[in-house]
PDB file of C-alpha atoms in Angstrom:
ATOM      1  CA  GLY U   1     -15.449   9.297 -11.214  1.00  0.00           C
ATOM      2  CA  ALA U   2     -13.328   6.509 -13.266  1.00  0.00           C
ATOM      3  CA  VAL U   3     -14.982   3.130 -13.182  1.00  0.00           C
ATOM      4  CA  VAL U   4     -12.922  -0.120 -12.016  1.00  0.00           C
ATOM      5  CA  SER U   5     -14.229  -3.648 -12.390  1.00  0.00           C
ATOM      6  CA  GLN U   6     -13.120  -6.793 -10.996  1.00  0.00           C
ATOM      7  CA  HIS U   7     -13.540 -10.596 -12.204  1.00  0.00           C
ATOM      8  CA  PRO U   8     -14.726 -12.583 -10.225  1.00  0.00           C
ATOM      9  CA  SER U   9     -16.280 -11.001  -7.264  1.00  0.00           C
ATOM     10  CA  ARG U  10     -16.071 -14.519  -5.372  1.00  0.00           C
ATOM     11  CA  VAL U  11     -14.179 -17.612  -6.041  1.00  0.00           C
ATOM     12  CA  ILE U  12     -13.837 -21.125  -4.200  1.00  0.00           C
ATOM     13  CA  CYS U  13     -10.943 -23.300  -5.116  1.00  0.00           C
ATOM     14  CA  LYS U  14      -9.253 -26.317  -3.827  1.00  0.00           C
ATOM     15  CA  SER U  15      -6.028 -26.532  -2.681  1.00  0.00           C
ATOM     16  CA  GLY U  16      -3.346 -26.622  -5.195  1.00  0.00           C
ATOM     17  CA  THR U  17      -4.926 -24.962  -8.031  1.00  0.00           C
ATOM     18  CA  SER U  18      -4.325 -21.843  -9.695  1.00  0.00           C
ATOM     19  CA  VAL U  19      -6.806 -18.833 -10.115  1.00  0.00           C
ATOM     20  CA  LYS U  20      -6.914 -15.784 -12.170  1.00  0.00           C
ATOM     21  CA  ILE U  21      -8.359 -12.549 -11.211  1.00  0.00           C
ATOM     22  CA  GLU U  22      -9.032  -9.566 -14.015  1.00  0.00           C
ATOM     23  CA  CYS U  23      -8.642  -6.093 -13.182  1.00  0.00           C
ATOM     24  CA  ARG U  24     -10.228  -3.494 -15.740  1.00  0.00           C
ATOM     25  CA  SER U  25     -10.333   0.053 -15.868  1.00  0.00           C
ATOM     26  CA  LEU U  26     -13.662   0.712 -17.865  1.00  0.00           C
ATOM     27  CA  ASP U  27     -13.669   4.253 -18.942  1.00  0.00           C
ATOM     28  CA  PHE U  28     -10.177   5.628 -18.905  1.00  0.00           C
ATOM     29  CA  GLN U  29      -6.425   4.130 -19.549  1.00  0.00           C
ATOM     30  CA  ALA U  30      -4.461   2.909 -16.792  1.00  0.00           C
ATOM     31  CA  THR U  31      -0.615   2.780 -17.472  1.00  0.00           C
ATOM     32  CA  THR U  32      -0.214   1.687 -13.749  1.00  0.00           C
ATOM     33  CA  MET U  33      -2.454  -0.728 -11.543  1.00  0.00           C
ATOM     34  CA  PHE U  34      -1.773  -1.708  -8.118  1.00  0.00           C
ATOM     35  CA  TRP U  35      -2.891  -4.949  -6.348  1.00  0.00           C
ATOM     36  CA  TYR U  36      -3.833  -5.293  -2.643  1.00  0.00           C
ATOM     37  CA  ARG U  37      -4.648  -7.928  -0.444  1.00  0.00           C
ATOM     38  CA  GLN U  38      -6.758  -7.246   2.694  1.00  0.00           C
ATOM     39  CA  PHE U  39      -7.512  -9.957   5.738  1.00  0.00           C
ATOM     40  CA  PRO U  40     -10.368  -9.486   7.781  1.00  0.00           C
ATOM     41  CA  LYS U  41     -10.265  -6.612   9.909  1.00  0.00           C
ATOM     42  CA  GLN U  42      -7.016  -5.501   8.624  1.00  0.00           C
ATOM     43  CA  SER U  43      -5.663  -2.995   6.815  1.00  0.00           C
ATOM     44  CA  LEU U  44      -4.985  -3.021   2.478  1.00  0.00           C
ATOM     45  CA  MET U  45      -1.490  -4.546   2.003  1.00  0.00           C
ATOM     46  CA  LEU U  46       0.056  -3.330  -1.369  1.00  0.00           C
ATOM     47  CA  MET U  47       1.266  -6.597  -3.130  1.00  0.00           C
ATOM     48  CA  ALA U  48       2.547  -5.145  -6.362  1.00  0.00           C
ATOM     49  CA  THR U  49       2.238  -2.540  -9.068  1.00  0.00           C
ATOM     50  CA  SER U  50       1.344  -3.826 -12.361  1.00  0.00           C
ATOM     51  CA  ASN U  51       2.785  -1.702 -15.134  1.00  0.00           C
ATOM     52  CA  GLU U  52       1.697  -1.849 -18.907  1.00  0.00           C
ATOM     53  CA  GLY U  53       3.848  -3.351 -21.111  1.00  0.00           C
ATOM     54  CA  SER U  54       6.656  -4.199 -18.506  1.00  0.00           C
ATOM     55  CA  LYS U  55       7.211  -6.268 -15.265  1.00  0.00           C
ATOM     56  CA  ALA U  56       5.571  -5.934 -12.236  1.00  0.00           C
ATOM     57  CA  THR U  57       7.077  -4.166  -9.271  1.00  0.00           C
ATOM     58  CA  TYR U  58       6.597  -6.625  -6.086  1.00  0.00           C
ATOM     59  CA  GLU U  59       6.847  -5.122  -2.625  1.00  0.00           C
ATOM     60  CA  GLN U  60       8.765  -6.943  -0.264  1.00  0.00           C
ATOM     61  CA  GLY U  61       8.069 -10.246   0.909  1.00  0.00           C
ATOM     62  CA  VAL U  62       5.673 -10.989  -1.854  1.00  0.00           C
ATOM     63  CA  GLU U  63       6.596 -14.267  -3.827  1.00  0.00           C
ATOM     64  CA  LYS U  64       6.524 -13.318  -7.688  1.00  0.00           C
ATOM     65  CA  ASP U  65       6.374 -16.808  -8.711  1.00  0.00           C
ATOM     66  CA  LYS U  66       3.253 -17.299  -6.548  1.00  0.00           C
ATOM     67  CA  PHE U  67       1.282 -14.158  -7.620  1.00  0.00           C
ATOM     68  CA  LEU U  68       1.874 -13.735 -11.406  1.00  0.00           C
ATOM     69  CA  ILE U  69       1.072 -10.103 -12.423  1.00  0.00           C
ATOM     70  CA  ASN U  70       0.289  -9.441 -16.301  1.00  0.00           C
ATOM     71  CA  HIS U  71      -0.884  -6.196 -17.757  1.00  0.00           C
ATOM     72  CA  ALA U  72      -1.222  -6.578 -21.313  1.00  0.00           C
ATOM     73  CA  SER U  73      -2.883  -3.669 -22.119  1.00  0.00           C
ATOM     74  CA  LEU U  74      -3.828   0.029 -20.871  1.00  0.00           C
ATOM     75  CA  THR U  75      -7.325  -1.399 -19.314  1.00  0.00           C
ATOM     76  CA  LEU U  76      -6.444  -4.674 -18.258  1.00  0.00           C
ATOM     77  CA  SER U  77      -4.143  -6.631 -15.332  1.00  0.00           C
ATOM     78  CA  THR U  78      -4.578  -9.806 -14.173  1.00  0.00           C
ATOM     79  CA  LEU U  79      -3.283 -11.226 -10.841  1.00  0.00           C
ATOM     80  CA  THR U  80      -2.731 -15.090 -10.980  1.00  0.00           C
ATOM     81  CA  VAL U  81      -2.468 -17.057  -7.539  1.00  0.00           C
ATOM     82  CA  THR U  82      -0.715 -19.944  -8.588  1.00  0.00           C
ATOM     83  CA  SER U  83      -0.789 -23.376  -6.428  1.00  0.00           C
ATOM     84  CA  ALA U  84      -3.015 -21.655  -3.876  1.00  0.00           C
ATOM     85  CA  HIS U  85      -3.313 -22.716  -0.378  1.00  0.00           C
ATOM     86  CA  PRO U  86      -5.666 -21.769   2.423  1.00  0.00           C
ATOM     87  CA  GLU U  87      -3.390 -19.391   3.804  1.00  0.00           C
ATOM     88  CA  ASP U  88      -3.844 -17.429   0.424  1.00  0.00           C
ATOM     89  CA  SER U  89      -7.554 -17.082   1.174  1.00  0.00           C
ATOM     90  CA  SER U  90      -8.203 -13.289   1.593  1.00  0.00           C
ATOM     91  CA  PHE U  91      -9.915 -10.482  -0.398  1.00  0.00           C
ATOM     92  CA  TYR U  92      -7.878  -9.119  -3.106  1.00  0.00           C
ATOM     93  CA  ILE U  93      -8.782  -5.616  -4.379  1.00  0.00           C
ATOM     94  CA  CYS U  94      -6.899  -3.772  -7.450  1.00  0.00           C
ATOM     95  CA  SER U  95      -6.874   0.137  -7.708  1.00  0.00           C
ATOM     96  CA  ALA U  96      -5.848   2.105 -10.914  1.00  0.00           C
ATOM     97  CA  HIS U  97      -4.603   5.690 -11.402  1.00  0.00           C
ATOM     98  CA  ASN U  98      -5.794   7.987 -13.609  1.00  0.00           C
ATOM     99  CA  PRO U  99      -3.575  10.575 -14.227  1.00  0.00           C
ATOM    100  CA  ARG U 100      -5.749  12.613 -16.191  1.00  0.00           C
ATOM    101  CA  GLY U 101      -8.484  12.540 -14.174  1.00  0.00           C
ATOM    102  CA  LEU U 102      -9.979  16.008 -13.190  1.00  0.00           C
ATOM    103  CA  SER U 103     -10.713  15.122  -9.480  1.00  0.00           C
ATOM    104  CA  SER U 104      -7.795  15.017  -6.986  1.00  0.00           C
ATOM    105  CA  TYR U 105      -4.234  14.502  -8.478  1.00  0.00           C
ATOM    106  CA  ASN U 106      -3.806  11.407  -6.447  1.00  0.00           C
ATOM    107  CA  GLU U 107      -6.871   9.707  -6.196  1.00  0.00           C
ATOM    108  CA  GLN U 108      -7.119   6.031  -6.745  1.00  0.00           C
ATOM    109  CA  PHE U 109     -10.000   3.994  -7.959  1.00  0.00           C
ATOM    110  CA  PHE U 110     -10.394   0.637  -6.455  1.00  0.00           C
ATOM    111  CA  GLY U 111     -12.179  -2.599  -8.101  1.00  0.00           C
ATOM    112  CA  PRO U 112     -14.818  -3.843  -6.141  1.00  0.00           C
ATOM    113  CA  GLY U 113     -12.849  -6.876  -4.918  1.00  0.00           C
ATOM    114  CA  THR U 114     -12.692 -10.699  -5.135  1.00  0.00           C
ATOM    115  CA  ARG U 115     -12.814 -12.732  -2.344  1.00  0.00           C
ATOM    116  CA  LEU U 116     -10.788 -15.934  -2.472  1.00  0.00           C
ATOM    117  CA  THR U 117     -11.228 -18.894  -0.491  1.00  0.00           C
ATOM    118  CA  VAL U 118      -8.842 -21.646  -0.650  1.00  0.00           C
ATOM    119  CA  LEU U 119     -10.427 -24.873   0.849  1.00  0.00           C
TER     120      LEU U 119
ATOM    121  CA  GLY B   1       9.617   2.259   3.495  1.00  0.00           C
ATOM    122  CA  GLN B   2       6.368   4.243   5.200  1.00  0.00           C
ATOM    123  CA  SER B   3       4.391   3.727   8.786  1.00  0.00           C
ATOM    124  CA  LEU B   4       0.986   5.283   9.266  1.00  0.00           C
ATOM    125  CA  GLU B   5      -0.649   5.111  12.882  1.00  0.00           C
ATOM    126  CA  GLN B   6      -4.175   5.833  13.380  1.00  0.00           C
ATOM    127  CA  PRO B   7      -6.572   5.077  16.145  1.00  0.00           C
ATOM    128  CA  SER B   8      -8.003   1.593  16.024  1.00  0.00           C
ATOM    129  CA  GLU B   9     -11.917   2.869  16.775  1.00  0.00           C
ATOM    130  CA  VAL B  10     -13.862   5.630  17.685  1.00  0.00           C
ATOM    131  CA  THR B  11     -17.454   5.583  18.671  1.00  0.00           C
ATOM    132  CA  ALA B  12     -19.999   8.870  18.539  1.00  0.00           C
ATOM    133  CA  VAL B  13     -23.447   9.658  18.229  1.00  0.00           C
ATOM    134  CA  GLU B  14     -25.107  11.019  15.092  1.00  0.00           C
ATOM    135  CA  GLY B  15     -24.763  14.737  14.541  1.00  0.00           C
ATOM    136  CA  ALA B  16     -21.496  14.750  16.443  1.00  0.00           C
ATOM    137  CA  ILE B  17     -18.123  15.339  15.099  1.00  0.00           C
ATOM    138  CA  VAL B  18     -15.329  13.049  14.957  1.00  0.00           C
ATOM    139  CA  GLN B  19     -11.593  13.894  14.357  1.00  0.00           C
ATOM    140  CA  ILE B  20      -9.646  10.713  12.993  1.00  0.00           C
ATOM    141  CA  ASN B  21      -5.513  11.416  13.535  1.00  0.00           C
ATOM    142  CA  CYS B  22      -2.782   9.976  11.430  1.00  0.00           C
ATOM    143  CA  THR B  23       0.804  10.545  11.809  1.00  0.00           C
ATOM    144  CA  TYR B  24       3.298   9.223   9.432  1.00  0.00           C
ATOM    145  CA  GLN B  25       6.982   8.410   9.161  1.00  0.00           C
ATOM    146  CA  THR B  26       8.395   7.859   5.546  1.00  0.00           C
ATOM    147  CA  SER B  27      11.156   8.379   3.420  1.00  0.00           C
ATOM    148  CA  GLY B  28       9.284   9.560   0.847  1.00  0.00           C
ATOM    149  CA  PHE B  29       6.275  11.334   1.033  1.00  0.00           C
ATOM    150  CA  TYR B  30       3.994  13.302  -1.702  1.00  0.00           C
ATOM    151  CA  GLY B  31       0.784  13.495   0.060  1.00  0.00           C
ATOM    152  CA  LEU B  32      -1.756  12.046   2.488  1.00  0.00           C
ATOM    153  CA  SER B  33      -4.935  10.538   1.290  1.00  0.00           C
ATOM    154  CA  TRP B  34      -8.163   9.334   3.015  1.00  0.00           C
ATOM    155  CA  TYR B  35     -10.412   6.268   2.300  1.00  0.00           C
ATOM    156  CA  GLN B  36     -13.966   4.988   3.253  1.00  0.00           C
ATOM    157  CA  GLN B  37     -14.516   1.151   3.257  1.00  0.00           C
ATOM    158  CA  HIS B  38     -17.476  -0.231   4.657  1.00  0.00           C
ATOM    159  CA  ASP B  39     -17.687  -3.842   5.046  1.00  0.00           C
ATOM    160  CA  GLY B  40     -17.133  -6.311   2.374  1.00  0.00           C
ATOM    161  CA  GLY B  41     -17.009  -3.228  -0.143  1.00  0.00           C
ATOM    162  CA  ALA B  42     -13.826  -1.478  -2.079  1.00  0.00           C
ATOM    163  CA  PRO B  43     -12.201   1.448  -0.452  1.00  0.00           C
ATOM    164  CA  THR B  44     -13.572   4.951  -2.056  1.00  0.00           C
ATOM    165  CA  PHE B  45     -11.780   8.196  -2.131  1.00  0.00           C
ATOM    166  CA  LEU B  46     -12.461  10.722   0.601  1.00  0.00           C
ATOM    167  CA  SER B  47      -9.814  13.582   0.056  1.00  0.00           C
ATOM    168  CA  TYR B  48      -6.248  14.352  -0.586  1.00  0.00           C
ATOM    169  CA  ASN B  49      -3.815  16.817   0.923  1.00  0.00           C
ATOM    170  CA  ALA B  50      -0.421  17.306  -0.970  1.00  0.00           C
ATOM    171  CA  LEU B  51       0.116  20.629   0.724  1.00  0.00           C
ATOM    172  CA  ASP B  52      -0.228  21.905   4.265  1.00  0.00           C
ATOM    173  CA  GLY B  53      -3.874  22.925   5.566  1.00  0.00           C
ATOM    174  CA  LEU B  54      -7.183  22.114   5.299  1.00  0.00           C
ATOM    175  CA  GLU B  55      -9.293  20.525   2.311  1.00  0.00           C
ATOM    176  CA  GLU B  56     -13.032  20.811   2.816  1.00  0.00           C
ATOM    177  CA  THR B  57     -15.418  18.351   0.589  1.00  0.00           C
ATOM    178  CA  GLY B  58     -18.859  19.066   2.339  1.00  0.00           C
ATOM    179  CA  ARG B  59     -19.017  17.033   5.901  1.00  0.00           C
ATOM    180  CA  PHE B  60     -15.551  15.817   5.401  1.00  0.00           C
ATOM    181  CA  SER B  61     -12.713  18.072   5.652  1.00  0.00           C
ATOM    182  CA  SER B  62      -8.430  16.909   5.882  1.00  0.00           C
ATOM    183  CA  PHE B  63      -5.833  18.625   7.345  1.00  0.00           C
ATOM    184  CA  LEU B  64      -2.127  18.052   6.625  1.00  0.00           C
ATOM    185  CA  SER B  65       0.933  19.340   8.566  1.00  0.00           C
ATOM    186  CA  ARG B  66       4.063  18.154   6.928  1.00  0.00           C
ATOM    187  CA  SER B  67       5.957  19.809   9.701  1.00  0.00           C
ATOM    188  CA  ASP B  68       4.630  17.556  11.961  1.00  0.00           C
ATOM    189  CA  SER B  69       4.152  14.513   9.662  1.00  0.00           C
ATOM    190  CA  TYR B  70       0.217  14.277  10.641  1.00  0.00           C
ATOM    191  CA  GLY B  71      -2.843  14.794   9.479  1.00  0.00           C
ATOM    192  CA  TYR B  72      -6.409  14.288  10.178  1.00  0.00           C
ATOM    193  CA  LEU B  73      -9.708  13.356   9.072  1.00  0.00           C
ATOM    194  CA  LEU B  74     -13.034  15.431  10.056  1.00  0.00           C
ATOM    195  CA  LEU B  75     -16.371  13.985   9.900  1.00  0.00           C
ATOM    196  CA  GLN B  76     -19.174  16.431  10.852  1.00  0.00           C
ATOM    197  CA  GLU B  77     -22.618  15.839  11.266  1.00  0.00           C
ATOM    198  CA  LEU B  78     -22.146  11.875  11.865  1.00  0.00           C
ATOM    199  CA  GLN B  79     -25.015   9.872  10.120  1.00  0.00           C
ATOM    200  CA  MET B  80     -25.678   6.073  10.636  1.00  0.00           C
ATOM    201  CA  LYS B  81     -24.264   5.264   7.096  1.00  0.00           C
ATOM    202  CA  ASP B  82     -20.639   7.106   8.149  1.00  0.00           C
ATOM    203  CA  SER B  83     -20.201   3.896  10.315  1.00  0.00           C
ATOM    204  CA  ALA B  84     -17.486   2.209   8.277  1.00  0.00           C
ATOM    205  CA  SER B  85     -13.561   1.898   8.474  1.00  0.00           C
ATOM    206  CA  TYR B  86     -11.529   5.048   7.730  1.00  0.00           C
ATOM    207  CA  PHE B  87      -7.866   4.750   6.313  1.00  0.00           C
ATOM    208  CA  CYS B  88      -5.162   7.341   5.890  1.00  0.00           C
ATOM    209  CA  ALA B  89      -2.729   6.394   3.096  1.00  0.00           C
ATOM    210  CA  GLY B  90       0.567   7.960   2.480  1.00  0.00           C
ATOM    211  CA  SER B  91       1.575   8.687  -1.240  1.00  0.00           C
ATOM    212  CA  THR B  92       5.322   7.043  -2.121  1.00  0.00           C
ATOM    213  CA  ASP B  93       5.574   8.375  -5.326  1.00  0.00           C
ATOM    214  CA  SER B  94       4.081  10.390  -8.184  1.00  0.00           C
ATOM    215  CA  TRP B  95       2.307   7.441 -10.276  1.00  0.00           C
ATOM    216  CA  GLY B  96      -0.041   6.886  -6.758  1.00  0.00           C
ATOM    217  CA  LYS B  97       1.666   4.304  -4.881  1.00  0.00           C
ATOM    218  CA  LEU B  98      -0.213   4.027  -1.310  1.00  0.00           C
ATOM    219  CA  GLN B  99       0.669   2.836   1.834  1.00  0.00           C
ATOM    220  CA  PHE B 100      -2.137   2.500   4.089  1.00  0.00           C
ATOM    221  CA  GLY B 101      -2.233   2.848   7.827  1.00  0.00           C
ATOM    222  CA  ALA B 102      -3.867  -0.038   9.918  1.00  0.00           C
ATOM    223  CA  GLY B 103      -7.737   1.729   9.906  1.00  0.00           C
ATOM    224  CA  THR B 104      -9.986   3.418  12.183  1.00  0.00           C
ATOM    225  CA  GLN B 105     -13.319   1.826  12.680  1.00  0.00           C
ATOM    226  CA  VAL B 106     -16.123   4.579  13.455  1.00  0.00           C
ATOM    227  CA  VAL B 107     -19.239   3.559  15.090  1.00  0.00           C
ATOM    228  CA  VAL B 108     -21.977   5.878  14.972  1.00  0.00           C
ATOM    229  CA  THR B 109     -24.761   5.261  17.390  1.00  0.00           C
ATOM    230  CA  PRO B 110     -28.282   6.516  17.424  1.00  0.00           C
TER     231      PRO B 110
END
């Protein structure tokens, strides 16, 4: 299947700093990527839809000025957590939809996730 | 929006069969997906139903009834490695946007 990578896999930062997380589709082009946040023992909560060449679409309750998303190319989307606080500590996961995939029509491929800890 | 409900935990022994039900309420629905997630890992795709009926993939099968707003994932011949969280997820558009259920923790015992 298609491969999606994320970098870094783990990051620890001080409160007030900004952290950038990269999501790459390695063997296919993704015009649309999605960013999720997952707290321990909870479900994946969709934060935003990242669209190549246009502004991201944020879910209700997600601050667009705090979680900056840039989808500069067909294989790269970045999520920047600005002025991070301890409550932003979470597991951030991206996914990409491969519309040309031979597998199931709606299969999404998830990155391995980034565990963010804000001290 | 969408809401999807599934049981929080299921425990079964090796070799058994487990069915995880998922009911959904939605204002827009394209299909139902199932994902497996091991602790600390990323979700991996298991199955997708766009139409009513049963989809079989090896030991895993998934079923959808649009008229009942209901689906299930069937895990057969359970193995220890199947211990994980299983999420149903509803598709809300044709670009793959997913809304996840709360997840079902499956615990397989010897």
